[in-house]
Coordinates of C-alpha atoms in Angstrom, one line a residue:
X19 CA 0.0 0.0 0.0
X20 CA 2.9 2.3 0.8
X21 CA 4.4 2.3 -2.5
X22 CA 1.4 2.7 -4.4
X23 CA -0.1 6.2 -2.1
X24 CA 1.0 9.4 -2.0
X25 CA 3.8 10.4 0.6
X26 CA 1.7 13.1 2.1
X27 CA -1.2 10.8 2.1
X28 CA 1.1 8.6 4.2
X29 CA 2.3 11.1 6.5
X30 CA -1.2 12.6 7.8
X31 CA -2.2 8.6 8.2
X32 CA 0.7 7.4 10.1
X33 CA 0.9 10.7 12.1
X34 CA -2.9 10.3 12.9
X35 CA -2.0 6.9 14.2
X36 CA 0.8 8.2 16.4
X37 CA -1.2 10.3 17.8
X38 CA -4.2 7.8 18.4
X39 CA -1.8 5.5 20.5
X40 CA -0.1 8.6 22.4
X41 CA -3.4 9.2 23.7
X42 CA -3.9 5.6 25.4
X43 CA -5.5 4.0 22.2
X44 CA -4.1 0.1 21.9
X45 CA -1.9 0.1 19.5
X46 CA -3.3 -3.6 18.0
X47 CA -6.3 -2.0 17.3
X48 CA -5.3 1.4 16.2
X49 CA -3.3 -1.0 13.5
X50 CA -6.3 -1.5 11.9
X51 CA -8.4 1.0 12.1
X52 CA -6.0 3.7 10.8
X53 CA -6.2 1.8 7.3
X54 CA -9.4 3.6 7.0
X55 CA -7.7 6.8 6.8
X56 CA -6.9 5.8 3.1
X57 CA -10.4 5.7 2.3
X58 CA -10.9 9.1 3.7
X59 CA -9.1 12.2 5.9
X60 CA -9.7 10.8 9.7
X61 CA -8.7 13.2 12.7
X62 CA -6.6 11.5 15.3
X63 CA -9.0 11.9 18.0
X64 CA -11.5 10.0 16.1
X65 CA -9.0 7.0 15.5
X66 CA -8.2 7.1 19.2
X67 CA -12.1 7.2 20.1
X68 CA -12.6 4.2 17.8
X69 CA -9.6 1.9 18.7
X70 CA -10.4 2.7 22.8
X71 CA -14.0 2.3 22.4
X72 CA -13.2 -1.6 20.7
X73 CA -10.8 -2.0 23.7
X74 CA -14.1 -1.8 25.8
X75 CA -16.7 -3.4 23.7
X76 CA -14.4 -6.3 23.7
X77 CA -13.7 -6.3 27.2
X78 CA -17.1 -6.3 28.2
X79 CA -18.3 -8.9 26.1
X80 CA -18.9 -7.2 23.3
X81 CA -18.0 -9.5 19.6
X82 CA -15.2 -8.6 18.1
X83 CA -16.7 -8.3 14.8
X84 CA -19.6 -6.5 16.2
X85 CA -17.3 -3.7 17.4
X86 CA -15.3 -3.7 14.4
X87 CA -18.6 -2.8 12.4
X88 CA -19.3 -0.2 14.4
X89 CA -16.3 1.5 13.7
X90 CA -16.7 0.7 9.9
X91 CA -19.8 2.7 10.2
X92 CA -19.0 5.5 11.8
X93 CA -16.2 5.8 9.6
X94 CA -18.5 5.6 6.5
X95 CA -21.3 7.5 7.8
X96 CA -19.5 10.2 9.5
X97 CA -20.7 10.1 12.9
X98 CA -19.7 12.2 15.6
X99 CA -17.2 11.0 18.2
X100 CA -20.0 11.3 20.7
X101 CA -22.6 9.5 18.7
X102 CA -20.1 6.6 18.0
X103 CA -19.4 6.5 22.6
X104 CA -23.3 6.5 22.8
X105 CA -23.6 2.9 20.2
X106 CA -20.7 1.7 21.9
X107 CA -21.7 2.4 25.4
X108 CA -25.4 1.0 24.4
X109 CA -23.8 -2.3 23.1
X110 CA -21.7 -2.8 26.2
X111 CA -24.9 -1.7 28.4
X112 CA -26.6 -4.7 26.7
X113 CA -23.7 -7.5 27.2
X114 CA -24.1 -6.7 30.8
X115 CA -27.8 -7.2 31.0
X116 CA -26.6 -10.5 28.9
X117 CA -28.9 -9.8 26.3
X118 CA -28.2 -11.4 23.0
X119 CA -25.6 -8.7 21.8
X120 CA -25.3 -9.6 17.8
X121 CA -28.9 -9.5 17.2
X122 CA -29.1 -5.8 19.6
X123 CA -26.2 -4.9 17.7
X124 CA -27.6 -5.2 14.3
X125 CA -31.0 -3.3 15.6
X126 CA -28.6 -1.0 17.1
X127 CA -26.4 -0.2 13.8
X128 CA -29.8 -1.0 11.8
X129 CA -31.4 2.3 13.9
X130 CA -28.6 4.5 13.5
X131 CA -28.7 4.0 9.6
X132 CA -32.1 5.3 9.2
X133 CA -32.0 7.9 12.4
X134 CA -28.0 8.9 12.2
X135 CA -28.9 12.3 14.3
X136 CA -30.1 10.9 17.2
X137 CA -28.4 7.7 18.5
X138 CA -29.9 8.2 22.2
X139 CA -33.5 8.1 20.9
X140 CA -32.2 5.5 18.8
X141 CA -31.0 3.4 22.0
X142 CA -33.5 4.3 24.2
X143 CA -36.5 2.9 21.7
X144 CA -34.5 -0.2 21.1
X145 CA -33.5 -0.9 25.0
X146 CA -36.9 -0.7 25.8
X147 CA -37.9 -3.3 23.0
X148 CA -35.4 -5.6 24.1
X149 CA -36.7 -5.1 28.2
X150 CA -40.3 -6.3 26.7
X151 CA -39.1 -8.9 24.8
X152 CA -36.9 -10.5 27.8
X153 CA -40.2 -9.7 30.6
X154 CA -42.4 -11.6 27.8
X155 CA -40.1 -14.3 27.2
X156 CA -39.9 -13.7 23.2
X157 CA -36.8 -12.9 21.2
X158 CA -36.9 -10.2 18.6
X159 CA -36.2 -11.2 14.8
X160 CA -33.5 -10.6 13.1
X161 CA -33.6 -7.0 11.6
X162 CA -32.8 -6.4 7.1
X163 CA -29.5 -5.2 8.6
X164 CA -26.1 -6.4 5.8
X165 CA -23.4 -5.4 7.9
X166 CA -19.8 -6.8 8.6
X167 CA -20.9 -10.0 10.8
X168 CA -23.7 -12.3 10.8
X169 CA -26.6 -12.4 13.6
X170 CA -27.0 -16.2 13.5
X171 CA -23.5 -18.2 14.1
X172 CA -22.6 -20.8 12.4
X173 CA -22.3 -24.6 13.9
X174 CA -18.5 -25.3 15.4
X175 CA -16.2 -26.5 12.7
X176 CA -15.7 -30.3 13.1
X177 CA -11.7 -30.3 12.8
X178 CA -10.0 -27.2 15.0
X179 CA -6.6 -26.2 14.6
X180 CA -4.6 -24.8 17.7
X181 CA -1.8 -23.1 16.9
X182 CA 1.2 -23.7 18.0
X183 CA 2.9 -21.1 20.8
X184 CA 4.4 -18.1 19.0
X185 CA 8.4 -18.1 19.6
X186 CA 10.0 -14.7 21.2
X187 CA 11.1 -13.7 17.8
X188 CA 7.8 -14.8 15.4
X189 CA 8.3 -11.9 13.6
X190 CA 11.7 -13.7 12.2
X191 CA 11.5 -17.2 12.4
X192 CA 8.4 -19.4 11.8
X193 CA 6.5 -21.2 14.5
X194 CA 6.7 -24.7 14.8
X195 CA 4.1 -27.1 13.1
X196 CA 1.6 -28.0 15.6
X197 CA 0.1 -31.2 16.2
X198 CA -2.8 -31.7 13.4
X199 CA -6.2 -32.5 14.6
X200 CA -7.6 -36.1 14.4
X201 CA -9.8 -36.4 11.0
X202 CA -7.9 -34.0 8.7
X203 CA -9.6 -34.1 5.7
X204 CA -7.8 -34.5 2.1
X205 CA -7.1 -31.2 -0.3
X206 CA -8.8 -32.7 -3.1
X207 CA -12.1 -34.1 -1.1
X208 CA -12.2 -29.7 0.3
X209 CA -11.0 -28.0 -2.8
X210 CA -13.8 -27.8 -5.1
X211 CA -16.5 -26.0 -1.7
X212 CA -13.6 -24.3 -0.7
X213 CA -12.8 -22.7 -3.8
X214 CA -16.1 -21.7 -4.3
X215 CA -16.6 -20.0 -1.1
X216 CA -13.6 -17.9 -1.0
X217 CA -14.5 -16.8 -4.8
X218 CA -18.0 -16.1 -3.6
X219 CA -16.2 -13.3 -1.4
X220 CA -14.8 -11.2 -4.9
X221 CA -15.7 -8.0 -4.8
X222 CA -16.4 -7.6 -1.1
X223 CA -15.6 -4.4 0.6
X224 CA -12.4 -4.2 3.3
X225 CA -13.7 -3.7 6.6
X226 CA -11.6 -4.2 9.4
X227 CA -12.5 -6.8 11.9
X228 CA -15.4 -7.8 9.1
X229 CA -16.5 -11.4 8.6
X230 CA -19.3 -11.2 5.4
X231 CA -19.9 -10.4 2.4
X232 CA -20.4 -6.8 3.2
X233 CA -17.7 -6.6 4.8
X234 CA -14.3 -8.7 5.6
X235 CA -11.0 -8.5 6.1
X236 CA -7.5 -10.9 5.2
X237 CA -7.8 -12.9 8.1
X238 CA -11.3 -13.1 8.6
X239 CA -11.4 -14.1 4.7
X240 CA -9.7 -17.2 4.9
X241 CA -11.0 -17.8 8.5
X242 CA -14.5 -18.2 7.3
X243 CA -13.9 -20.1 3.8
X244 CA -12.4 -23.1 5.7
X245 CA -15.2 -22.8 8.3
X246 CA -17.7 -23.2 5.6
X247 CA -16.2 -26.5 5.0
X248 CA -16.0 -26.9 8.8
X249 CA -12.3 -26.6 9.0
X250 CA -11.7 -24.3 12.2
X251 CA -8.1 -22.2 12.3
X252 CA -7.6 -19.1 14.7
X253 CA -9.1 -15.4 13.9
X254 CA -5.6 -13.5 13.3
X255 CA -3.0 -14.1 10.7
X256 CA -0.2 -14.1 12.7
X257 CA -1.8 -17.3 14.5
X258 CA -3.0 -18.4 11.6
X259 CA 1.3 -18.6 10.6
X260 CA 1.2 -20.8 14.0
X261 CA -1.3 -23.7 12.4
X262 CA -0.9 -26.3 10.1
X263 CA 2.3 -27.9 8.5
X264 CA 5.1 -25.3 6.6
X265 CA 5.0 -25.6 2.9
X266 CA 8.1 -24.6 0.9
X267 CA 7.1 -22.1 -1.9
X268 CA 7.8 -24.7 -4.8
X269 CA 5.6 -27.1 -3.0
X270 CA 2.4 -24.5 -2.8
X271 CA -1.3 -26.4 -3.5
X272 CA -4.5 -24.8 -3.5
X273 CA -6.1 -23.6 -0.3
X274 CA -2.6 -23.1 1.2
X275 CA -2.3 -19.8 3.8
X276 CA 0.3 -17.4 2.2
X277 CA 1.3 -14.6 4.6
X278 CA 3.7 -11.3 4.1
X279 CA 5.2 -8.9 6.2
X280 CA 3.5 -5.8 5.2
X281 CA 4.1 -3.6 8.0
X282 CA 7.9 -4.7 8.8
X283 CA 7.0 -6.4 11.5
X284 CA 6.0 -9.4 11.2
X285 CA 2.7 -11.1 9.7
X286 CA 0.3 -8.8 8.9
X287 CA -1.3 -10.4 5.9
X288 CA -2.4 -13.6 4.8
X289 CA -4.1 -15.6 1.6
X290 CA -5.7 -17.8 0.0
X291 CA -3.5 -19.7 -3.4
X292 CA -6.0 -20.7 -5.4
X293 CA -4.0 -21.2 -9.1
X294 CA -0.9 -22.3 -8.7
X295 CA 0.1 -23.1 -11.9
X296 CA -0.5 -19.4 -13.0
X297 CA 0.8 -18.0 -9.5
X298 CA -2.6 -16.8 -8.5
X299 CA -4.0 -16.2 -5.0
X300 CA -7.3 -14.3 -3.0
X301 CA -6.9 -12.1 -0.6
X302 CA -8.5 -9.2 1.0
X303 CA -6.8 -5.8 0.3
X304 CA -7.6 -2.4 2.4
X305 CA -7.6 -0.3 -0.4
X306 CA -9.1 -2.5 -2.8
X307 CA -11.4 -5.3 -1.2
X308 CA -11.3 -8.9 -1.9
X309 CA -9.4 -9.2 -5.1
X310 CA -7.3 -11.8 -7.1
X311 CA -3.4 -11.0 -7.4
X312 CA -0.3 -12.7 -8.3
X313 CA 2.1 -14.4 -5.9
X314 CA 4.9 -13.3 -8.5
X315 CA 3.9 -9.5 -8.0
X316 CA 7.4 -7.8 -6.8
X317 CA 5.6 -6.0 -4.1
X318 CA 4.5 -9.1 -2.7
X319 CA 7.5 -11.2 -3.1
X320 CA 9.4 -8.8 -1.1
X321 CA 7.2 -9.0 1.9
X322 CA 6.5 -12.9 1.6
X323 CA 7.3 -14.7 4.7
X324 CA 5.8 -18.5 3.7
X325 CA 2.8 -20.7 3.7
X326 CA 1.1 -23.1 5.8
X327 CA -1.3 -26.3 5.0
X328 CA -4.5 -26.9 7.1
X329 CA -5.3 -29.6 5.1
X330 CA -3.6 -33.2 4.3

């Protein structure tokens, strides 16, 4: 991405992001959410609201990708720093109350696309719903919210990887295999669903933390391809590098895990080969979505760092 933007465009993102994590924002999630700043001009104190205000959706119980979309839309739909502390305040407010916080999310994010000026009326009508529904015993449907994340999850995967423990210096040498889980199944039995799922996802917008087709990022990309053919493997690339077995590049298959350095340091990227023959892999780029590139590309081979194989 860096070689491709305009210096000054770099500058005012990477000095937005210094000043996000000066201010007490985690830095792991100011790494992400400062990639929006190449889709538009974002202040500082927005990225440092955003990345903090993850920190505590997450902390509280909050999804992950729930969170993540949240940001995503207050980034796309300009909302104020104060309208963005009321949804995430509202979302943590129901995780406490234990309330089923994917379906209130997408109300919540459903409410503040048709009612953007006025998130606390926007909470306060919802809140209310949900009280009634929990006093009555009835759960609310699912609202025509397309977001970043699904309402309904999907069954457990039936093979789980655990990766294996990162070494002190991941960021330079590669983590060792770890054991493979019992019942691995064959590439060529998984290739042909697999393939067409993570095609299915062309065209998809980047959105940080995202896991749909309105929305995904690398990871979560090939993270949700092999659970649709109910392989599991961790959330974040750089564990993702701890599963499965090392593959040399002239030994690549289909449906290997490719992963690149793109931030010097460390994995920071990740996926999908899905031609080897001509070189070809899917991944999910911040500037341009869910695309198809080739391995060969000299910006990629200089940040390629190997590949692994979830499959036997």
């Amino acid at each position: 991405m860096l070689d491709r933007t305009d210096p000054r465009r770099i500058a005012d993102v990477g000095f937005a992001a210094y000043r996000a994590i000066w201010r007490g924002a985690p830095a792991d999630a100011v790494d992400g959410i400062a990639l929006y700043g190449y889709q538009k001009k974002i202040p500082a104190d927005s990225i440092a609201t955003w990345a903090s205000g993850y920190r505590d959706g997450t902390e509280a119980g909050v999804p992950a990708e729930v969170m993540a979309d949240a940001i995503h839309e207050a980034m796309a739909r300009n909302w104020s720093d104060a309208s963005f502390r009321t949804v995430k305040w509202a979302l943590v407010h129901a995780a406490r109350l234990g309330w089923d916080t994917r379906l209130y999310g997408a109300w919540l994010l459903d409410g503040m696309r048709k009612d953007p000026a006025h998130p606390g009326a926007v909470e306060a009508r919802l809140t209310q719903r949900f009280a009634d529904a929990k006093a009555q015993n009835t759960k609310l449907p699912e609202p025509d919210y397309k977001g970043a994340f699904e309402v309904s999850v999907a069954p457990p995967p039936k093979v789980v990887w655990v990766p294996a423990p990162l070494p002190n210096d991941w960021r330079r040498v590669a983590p060792p295999a770890p054991p493979p889980p019992a019942q691995l199944p064959e590439q060529p039995r998984i290739w042909p669903s697999l393939e067409h799922v993570v095609r299915s996802y062309l065209g998809t917008p980047y959105v940080w933390g995202g896991l749909s087709h309105s929305g995904i990022d690398c990871s979560g990309l090939t993270m949700t391809s092999y659970r649709e053919v109910s392989i599991g493997i961790p959330r974040v690339s750089r564990q993702q590098y701890a599963t499965g077995t090392p593959v040399q590049a002239n030994a690549l298959r289909e449906g290997d895990l490719i992963f690149f350095d793109t931030s010097g340091n460390g994995v920071s990227h990740v996926g999908m080969m899905v031609d080897v023959a001509r070189g070809r892999f899917i991944h999910a780029s911040s500037t341009h979505g869910v695309v198809e590139a080739e391995l060969d590309d000299r910006y990629f081979q200089t940040r390629y760092l190997g590949a692994r194989r979830v499959v036997r």
